[in-house]
PDB file of C-alpha atoms in Angstrom:
ATOM      1  CA  UNK A   1     -56.770-159.058  21.538  1.00 92.00           C
ATOM      2  CA  UNK A   2     -57.977-161.881  23.627  1.00 91.00           C
ATOM      3  CA  UNK A   3     -61.342-161.555  22.808  1.00 90.00           C
ATOM      4  CA  UNK A   4     -60.868-160.399  19.254  1.00 92.00           C
ATOM      5  CA  UNK A   5     -57.782-162.207  18.325  1.00 91.00           C
ATOM      6  CA  UNK A   6     -57.316-165.042  20.518  1.00 88.00           C
ATOM      7  CA  UNK A   7     -54.454-163.668  22.583  1.00 93.00           C
ATOM      8  CA  UNK A   8     -53.879-166.450  24.870  1.00 94.00           C
ATOM      9  CA  UNK A   9     -52.648-166.714  28.485  1.00 96.00           C
ATOM     10  CA  UNK A  10     -52.909-170.049  29.785  1.00 95.00           C
ATOM     11  CA  UNK A  11     -49.440-170.170  30.328  1.00 95.00           C
ATOM     12  CA  UNK A  12     -48.526-167.160  31.436  1.00 96.00           C
ATOM     13  CA  UNK A  13     -47.255-166.258  34.549  1.00 97.00           C
ATOM     14  CA  UNK A  14     -47.450-162.452  36.510  1.00 97.00           C
ATOM     15  CA  UNK A  15     -45.725-161.104  39.457  1.00 98.00           C
ATOM     16  CA  UNK A  16     -47.250-157.663  40.555  1.00 97.00           C
ATOM     17  CA  UNK A  17     -44.233-155.337  41.755  1.00 97.00           C
ATOM     18  CA  UNK A  18     -46.479-154.363  45.195  1.00 96.00           C
ATOM     19  CA  UNK A  19     -49.517-154.328  47.510  1.00 97.00           C
ATOM     20  CA  UNK A  20     -50.559-152.204  50.513  1.00 96.00           C
ATOM     21  CA  UNK A  21     -49.973-153.725  54.068  1.00 97.00           C
ATOM     22  CA  UNK A  22     -52.961-154.171  55.916  1.00 95.00           C
ATOM     23  CA  UNK A  23     -55.493-154.309  53.020  1.00 94.00           C
ATOM     24  CA  UNK A  24     -57.234-157.577  52.416  1.00 94.00           C
ATOM     25  CA  UNK A  25     -57.320-158.653  48.542  1.00 95.00           C
ATOM     26  CA  UNK A  26     -61.372-157.801  48.197  1.00 95.00           C
ATOM     27  CA  UNK A  27     -60.418-154.081  49.363  1.00 93.00           C
ATOM     28  CA  UNK A  28     -61.279-152.081  46.091  1.00 92.00           C
ATOM     29  CA  UNK A  29     -57.949-150.352  45.985  1.00 93.00           C
ATOM     30  CA  UNK A  30     -55.809-153.271  46.964  1.00 95.00           C
ATOM     31  CA  UNK A  31     -53.499-154.219  43.925  1.00 95.00           C
ATOM     32  CA  UNK A  32     -54.817-158.022  43.638  1.00 97.00           C
ATOM     33  CA  UNK A  33     -58.397-156.258  43.415  1.00 97.00           C
ATOM     34  CA  UNK A  34     -57.555-153.898  40.873  1.00 96.00           C
ATOM     35  CA  UNK A  35     -55.394-157.060  38.904  1.00 97.00           C
ATOM     36  CA  UNK A  36     -58.403-159.195  38.911  1.00 97.00           C
ATOM     37  CA  UNK A  37     -61.220-156.988  38.227  1.00 97.00           C
ATOM     38  CA  UNK A  38     -58.888-155.078  35.350  1.00 96.00           C
ATOM     39  CA  UNK A  39     -56.926-158.316  33.657  1.00 96.00           C
ATOM     40  CA  UNK A  40     -57.123-161.508  35.046  1.00 97.00           C
ATOM     41  CA  UNK A  41     -61.167-161.873  35.250  1.00 96.00           C
ATOM     42  CA  UNK A  42     -61.595-161.373  31.504  1.00 95.00           C
ATOM     43  CA  UNK A  43     -58.667-163.461  30.191  1.00 96.00           C
ATOM     44  CA  UNK A  44     -58.129-166.838  30.204  1.00 96.00           C
ATOM     45  CA  UNK A  45     -54.722-166.635  32.931  1.00 97.00           C
ATOM     46  CA  UNK A  46     -54.674-169.235  35.626  1.00 97.00           C
ATOM     47  CA  UNK A  47     -55.229-167.743  38.711  1.00 96.00           C
ATOM     48  CA  UNK A  48     -52.687-170.034  40.289  1.00 96.00           C
ATOM     49  CA  UNK A  49     -50.012-168.355  38.309  1.00 97.00           C
ATOM     50  CA  UNK A  50     -51.006-164.633  39.376  1.00 98.00           C
ATOM     51  CA  UNK A  51     -48.847-163.404  42.068  1.00 98.00           C
ATOM     52  CA  UNK A  52     -49.273-160.449  44.114  1.00 98.00           C
ATOM     53  CA  UNK A  53     -47.728-159.897  47.628  1.00 98.00           C
ATOM     54  CA  UNK A  54     -50.064-160.746  50.691  1.00 97.00           C
ATOM     55  CA  UNK A  55     -50.753-157.296  52.142  1.00 96.00           C
ATOM     56  CA  UNK A  56     -52.136-159.299  55.064  1.00 97.00           C
ATOM     57  CA  UNK A  57     -49.680-161.642  55.726  1.00 97.00           C
ATOM     58  CA  UNK A  58     -48.482-162.184  59.520  1.00 95.00           C
ATOM     59  CA  UNK A  59     -44.945-162.778  58.424  1.00 97.00           C
ATOM     60  CA  UNK A  60     -43.676-160.209  56.247  1.00 97.00           C
ATOM     61  CA  UNK A  61     -40.267-161.350  55.807  1.00 97.00           C
ATOM     62  CA  UNK A  62     -40.713-165.054  55.298  1.00 98.00           C
ATOM     63  CA  UNK A  63     -43.475-164.242  52.826  1.00 98.00           C
ATOM     64  CA  UNK A  64     -41.141-161.389  50.821  1.00 98.00           C
ATOM     65  CA  UNK A  65     -38.322-164.212  51.031  1.00 98.00           C
ATOM     66  CA  UNK A  66     -40.786-166.842  49.531  1.00 98.00           C
ATOM     67  CA  UNK A  67     -42.193-164.269  46.707  1.00 98.00           C
ATOM     68  CA  UNK A  68     -38.471-163.849  45.550  1.00 98.00           C
ATOM     69  CA  UNK A  69     -37.525-167.724  45.392  1.00 98.00           C
ATOM     70  CA  UNK A  70     -40.869-168.106  43.562  1.00 98.00           C
ATOM     71  CA  UNK A  71     -39.480-165.523  40.658  1.00 98.00           C
ATOM     72  CA  UNK A  72     -36.466-167.218  40.884  1.00 97.00           C
ATOM     73  CA  UNK A  73     -37.645-170.687  40.650  1.00 97.00           C
ATOM     74  CA  UNK A  74     -39.490-169.638  37.257  1.00 97.00           C
ATOM     75  CA  UNK A  75     -36.370-168.543  35.670  1.00 97.00           C
ATOM     76  CA  UNK A  76     -37.249-165.046  36.165  1.00 97.00           C
ATOM     77  CA  UNK A  77     -38.962-162.281  34.515  1.00 97.00           C
ATOM     78  CA  UNK A  78     -39.399-162.079  31.215  1.00 97.00           C
ATOM     79  CA  UNK A  79     -40.571-158.450  31.108  1.00 97.00           C
ATOM     80  CA  UNK A  80     -41.510-155.491  34.098  1.00 97.00           C
ATOM     81  CA  UNK A  81     -44.039-153.021  33.480  1.00 97.00           C
ATOM     82  CA  UNK A  82     -43.198-149.806  35.549  1.00 98.00           C
ATOM     83  CA  UNK A  83     -44.561-146.376  36.137  1.00 96.00           C
ATOM     84  CA  UNK A  84     -42.999-143.643  37.585  1.00 96.00           C
ATOM     85  CA  UNK A  85     -43.399-141.876  40.871  1.00 92.00           C
ATOM     86  CA  UNK A  86     -43.187-138.059  41.119  1.00 90.00           C
ATOM     87  CA  UNK A  87     -40.604-138.446  43.601  1.00 91.00           C
ATOM     88  CA  UNK A  88     -39.045-140.796  41.283  1.00 95.00           C
ATOM     89  CA  UNK A  89     -40.033-144.221  42.761  1.00 94.00           C
ATOM     90  CA  UNK A  90     -40.495-147.406  40.543  1.00 97.00           C
ATOM     91  CA  UNK A  91     -42.935-149.976  42.752  1.00 95.00           C
ATOM     92  CA  UNK A  92     -42.812-148.671  46.326  1.00 94.00           C
ATOM     93  CA  UNK A  93     -38.976-147.963  46.526  1.00 96.00           C
ATOM     94  CA  UNK A  94     -38.904-144.545  47.732  1.00 94.00           C
ATOM     95  CA  UNK A  95     -36.136-142.157  47.273  1.00 95.00           C
ATOM     96  CA  UNK A  96     -33.256-143.693  49.541  1.00 96.00           C
ATOM     97  CA  UNK A  97     -34.148-147.408  48.736  1.00 96.00           C
ATOM     98  CA  UNK A  98     -30.913-149.492  47.835  1.00 97.00           C
ATOM     99  CA  UNK A  99     -30.154-150.054  44.289  1.00 96.00           C
ATOM    100  CA  UNK A 100     -29.838-153.657  45.288  1.00 97.00           C
ATOM    101  CA  UNK A 101     -32.703-154.012  47.294  1.00 98.00           C
ATOM    102  CA  UNK A 102     -35.069-157.013  47.085  1.00 98.00           C
ATOM    103  CA  UNK A 103     -39.050-157.936  47.805  1.00 98.00           C
ATOM    104  CA  UNK A 104     -39.610-156.252  51.471  1.00 98.00           C
ATOM    105  CA  UNK A 105     -41.627-154.252  53.696  1.00 98.00           C
ATOM    106  CA  UNK A 106     -41.768-150.383  53.214  1.00 97.00           C
ATOM    107  CA  UNK A 107     -42.630-147.144  54.645  1.00 95.00           C
ATOM    108  CA  UNK A 108     -44.206-144.606  51.963  1.00 90.00           C
ATOM    109  CA  UNK A 109     -43.189-141.146  51.710  1.00 88.00           C
ATOM    110  CA  UNK A 110     -45.683-138.191  52.535  1.00 88.00           C
ATOM    111  CA  UNK A 111     -45.511-137.670  48.624  1.00 85.00           C
ATOM    112  CA  UNK A 112     -46.801-141.241  47.708  1.00 84.00           C
ATOM    113  CA  UNK A 113     -49.431-140.996  50.549  1.00 87.00           C
ATOM    114  CA  UNK A 114     -50.878-137.902  48.788  1.00 86.00           C
ATOM    115  CA  UNK A 115     -50.248-138.817  45.448  1.00 85.00           C
ATOM    116  CA  UNK A 116     -52.552-141.911  46.495  1.00 85.00           C
ATOM    117  CA  UNK A 117     -55.118-140.256  48.374  1.00 87.00           C
ATOM    118  CA  UNK A 118     -57.552-139.428  45.532  1.00 88.00           C
ATOM    119  CA  UNK A 119     -58.300-143.218  45.482  1.00 90.00           C
ATOM    120  CA  UNK A 120     -59.195-143.440  49.046  1.00 89.00           C
ATOM    121  CA  UNK A 121     -62.408-141.382  50.825  1.00 86.00           C
ATOM    122  CA  UNK A 122     -59.681-139.899  52.879  1.00 81.00           C
ATOM    123  CA  UNK A 123     -56.576-139.203  53.119  1.00 80.00           C
ATOM    124  CA  UNK A 124     -55.835-140.549  56.228  1.00 85.00           C
ATOM    125  CA  UNK A 125     -57.564-144.177  55.030  1.00 89.00           C
ATOM    126  CA  UNK A 126     -54.099-144.410  52.610  1.00 90.00           C
ATOM    127  CA  UNK A 127     -51.869-146.919  53.544  1.00 93.00           C
ATOM    128  CA  UNK A 128     -48.499-146.050  55.159  1.00 94.00           C
ATOM    129  CA  UNK A 129     -46.705-149.098  54.756  1.00 96.00           C
ATOM    130  CA  UNK A 130     -46.654-151.702  51.627  1.00 96.00           C
ATOM    131  CA  UNK A 131     -44.809-154.898  50.370  1.00 98.00           C
ATOM    132  CA  UNK A 132     -42.667-153.868  47.220  1.00 98.00           C
ATOM    133  CA  UNK A 133     -40.496-155.926  44.740  1.00 98.00           C
ATOM    134  CA  UNK A 134     -37.129-154.201  45.118  1.00 97.00           C
ATOM    135  CA  UNK A 135     -35.103-152.400  42.740  1.00 98.00           C
ATOM    136  CA  UNK A 136     -32.119-155.153  42.745  1.00 98.00           C
ATOM    137  CA  UNK A 137     -35.129-157.723  41.935  1.00 98.00           C
ATOM    138  CA  UNK A 138     -36.683-155.264  38.839  1.00 98.00           C
ATOM    139  CA  UNK A 139     -33.261-155.009  37.652  1.00 98.00           C
ATOM    140  CA  UNK A 140     -33.052-158.786  36.948  1.00 98.00           C
ATOM    141  CA  UNK A 141     -35.945-158.861  34.589  1.00 98.00           C
ATOM    142  CA  UNK A 142     -35.315-159.703  30.955  1.00 98.00           C
ATOM    143  CA  UNK A 143     -36.751-156.712  29.614  1.00 98.00           C
ATOM    144  CA  UNK A 144     -38.601-153.162  31.358  1.00 98.00           C
ATOM    145  CA  UNK A 145     -41.261-150.942  29.848  1.00 98.00           C
ATOM    146  CA  UNK A 146     -41.532-147.791  31.637  1.00 98.00           C
ATOM    147  CA  UNK A 147     -44.594-145.679  31.142  1.00 97.00           C
ATOM    148  CA  UNK A 148     -45.007-142.025  32.521  1.00 97.00           C
ATOM    149  CA  UNK A 149     -47.419-139.139  31.637  1.00 96.00           C
ATOM    150  CA  UNK A 150     -48.341-135.931  32.327  1.00 95.00           C
ATOM    151  CA  UNK A 151     -46.294-132.633  32.611  1.00 96.00           C
ATOM    152  CA  UNK A 152     -46.258-133.272  36.833  1.00 94.00           C
ATOM    153  CA  UNK A 153     -43.736-136.297  35.340  1.00 95.00           C
ATOM    154  CA  UNK A 154     -41.223-133.845  33.484  1.00 95.00           C
ATOM    155  CA  UNK A 155     -38.875-133.271  35.701  1.00 96.00           C
ATOM    156  CA  UNK A 156     -38.751-136.672  37.667  1.00 96.00           C
ATOM    157  CA  UNK A 157     -38.537-138.405  33.814  1.00 97.00           C
ATOM    158  CA  UNK A 158     -35.310-136.156  33.053  1.00 96.00           C
ATOM    159  CA  UNK A 159     -34.014-136.946  36.151  1.00 96.00           C
ATOM    160  CA  UNK A 160     -34.016-140.811  35.705  1.00 97.00           C
ATOM    161  CA  UNK A 161     -32.918-140.709  32.029  1.00 95.00           C
ATOM    162  CA  UNK A 162     -30.242-138.009  32.246  1.00 95.00           C
ATOM    163  CA  UNK A 163     -29.438-137.455  35.457  1.00 95.00           C
ATOM    164  CA  UNK A 164     -26.909-139.476  37.554  1.00 97.00           C
ATOM    165  CA  UNK A 165     -27.556-142.977  38.893  1.00 97.00           C
ATOM    166  CA  UNK A 166     -28.709-142.111  42.547  1.00 97.00           C
ATOM    167  CA  UNK A 167     -30.607-143.715  45.436  1.00 96.00           C
ATOM    168  CA  UNK A 168     -32.549-140.134  45.245  1.00 96.00           C
ATOM    169  CA  UNK A 169     -34.103-140.956  42.021  1.00 97.00           C
ATOM    170  CA  UNK A 170     -34.598-144.834  42.227  1.00 97.00           C
ATOM    171  CA  UNK A 171     -35.683-144.996  38.898  1.00 98.00           C
ATOM    172  CA  UNK A 172     -32.463-143.694  37.636  1.00 97.00           C
ATOM    173  CA  UNK A 173     -31.315-147.083  38.705  1.00 97.00           C
ATOM    174  CA  UNK A 174     -32.937-148.503  35.224  1.00 98.00           C
ATOM    175  CA  UNK A 175     -29.808-146.710  33.692  1.00 97.00           C
ATOM    176  CA  UNK A 176     -27.859-149.701  34.990  1.00 97.00           C
ATOM    177  CA  UNK A 177     -30.004-152.464  32.703  1.00 98.00           C
ATOM    178  CA  UNK A 178     -29.340-153.295  29.246  1.00 97.00           C
ATOM    179  CA  UNK A 179     -32.777-153.582  27.823  1.00 98.00           C
ATOM    180  CA  UNK A 180     -35.461-150.477  28.906  1.00 97.00           C
ATOM    181  CA  UNK A 181     -38.148-148.751  26.756  1.00 97.00           C
ATOM    182  CA  UNK A 182     -39.449-145.584  27.813  1.00 95.00           C
ATOM    183  CA  UNK A 183     -43.217-144.811  26.664  1.00 96.00           C
ATOM    184  CA  UNK A 184     -43.599-140.891  27.387  1.00 95.00           C
ATOM    185  CA  UNK A 185     -46.126-138.796  26.712  1.00 95.00           C
ATOM    186  CA  UNK A 186     -44.727-135.313  25.193  1.00 93.00           C
ATOM    187  CA  UNK A 187     -45.275-132.782  28.387  1.00 94.00           C
ATOM    188  CA  UNK A 188     -43.627-135.722  30.331  1.00 95.00           C
ATOM    189  CA  UNK A 189     -40.773-135.652  27.753  1.00 93.00           C
ATOM    190  CA  UNK A 190     -40.511-131.761  28.099  1.00 91.00           C
ATOM    191  CA  UNK A 191     -37.240-131.783  30.139  1.00 89.00           C
ATOM    192  CA  UNK A 192     -35.476-134.192  28.197  1.00 90.00           C
ATOM    193  CA  UNK A 193     -32.606-132.941  26.045  1.00 86.00           C
ATOM    194  CA  UNK A 194     -32.115-136.453  24.536  1.00 70.00           C
ATOM    195  CA  UNK A 195     -33.681-137.389  20.950  1.00 60.00           C
ATOM    196  CA  UNK A 196     -36.649-139.966  20.976  1.00 57.00           C
ATOM    197  CA  UNK A 197     -39.022-141.086  18.493  1.00 58.00           C
ATOM    198  CA  UNK A 198     -42.559-139.641  18.486  1.00 55.00           C
TER     199      UNK A 198
END
């Protein structure tokens, strides 16, 4: 759309959900690298307006406070785009994360590490820690869009949409938001009892 229909980005601000701790922005598995190579380098966004947590920061706590303050200073996020992990995590908010949590350092679960191992040469190379935007921060977005694909997400999609709101399934906290849209493949929606548009 940018190249063919003049979709324009010079006033767009972006805030990534997360970044691995200990991985450089130039590492091919960093989220900064991904965003630059898959989107930012191909559109006319101002790089200074693209925010990704710094996994190499020496003072994580201060960095996270500044990240939160920067989001607040621009008036919050208009739209948050999320995936959902097999264990119900959103961002890197693993099960047990407070629904009021803010941007912070987190330990990744064995399940998340195993799921991400396919992107690294070996499971030993997968980072064990990350900086993630908190669930409380996510819930302050004006609108939320959740994408879920594949039969392996069916159980967690059902838990997130139809189960109780619980820290056991962080994505269930999205039930507390007034404007969430799920885009789900048919196999990922297999366990749902509610009606949805095809």
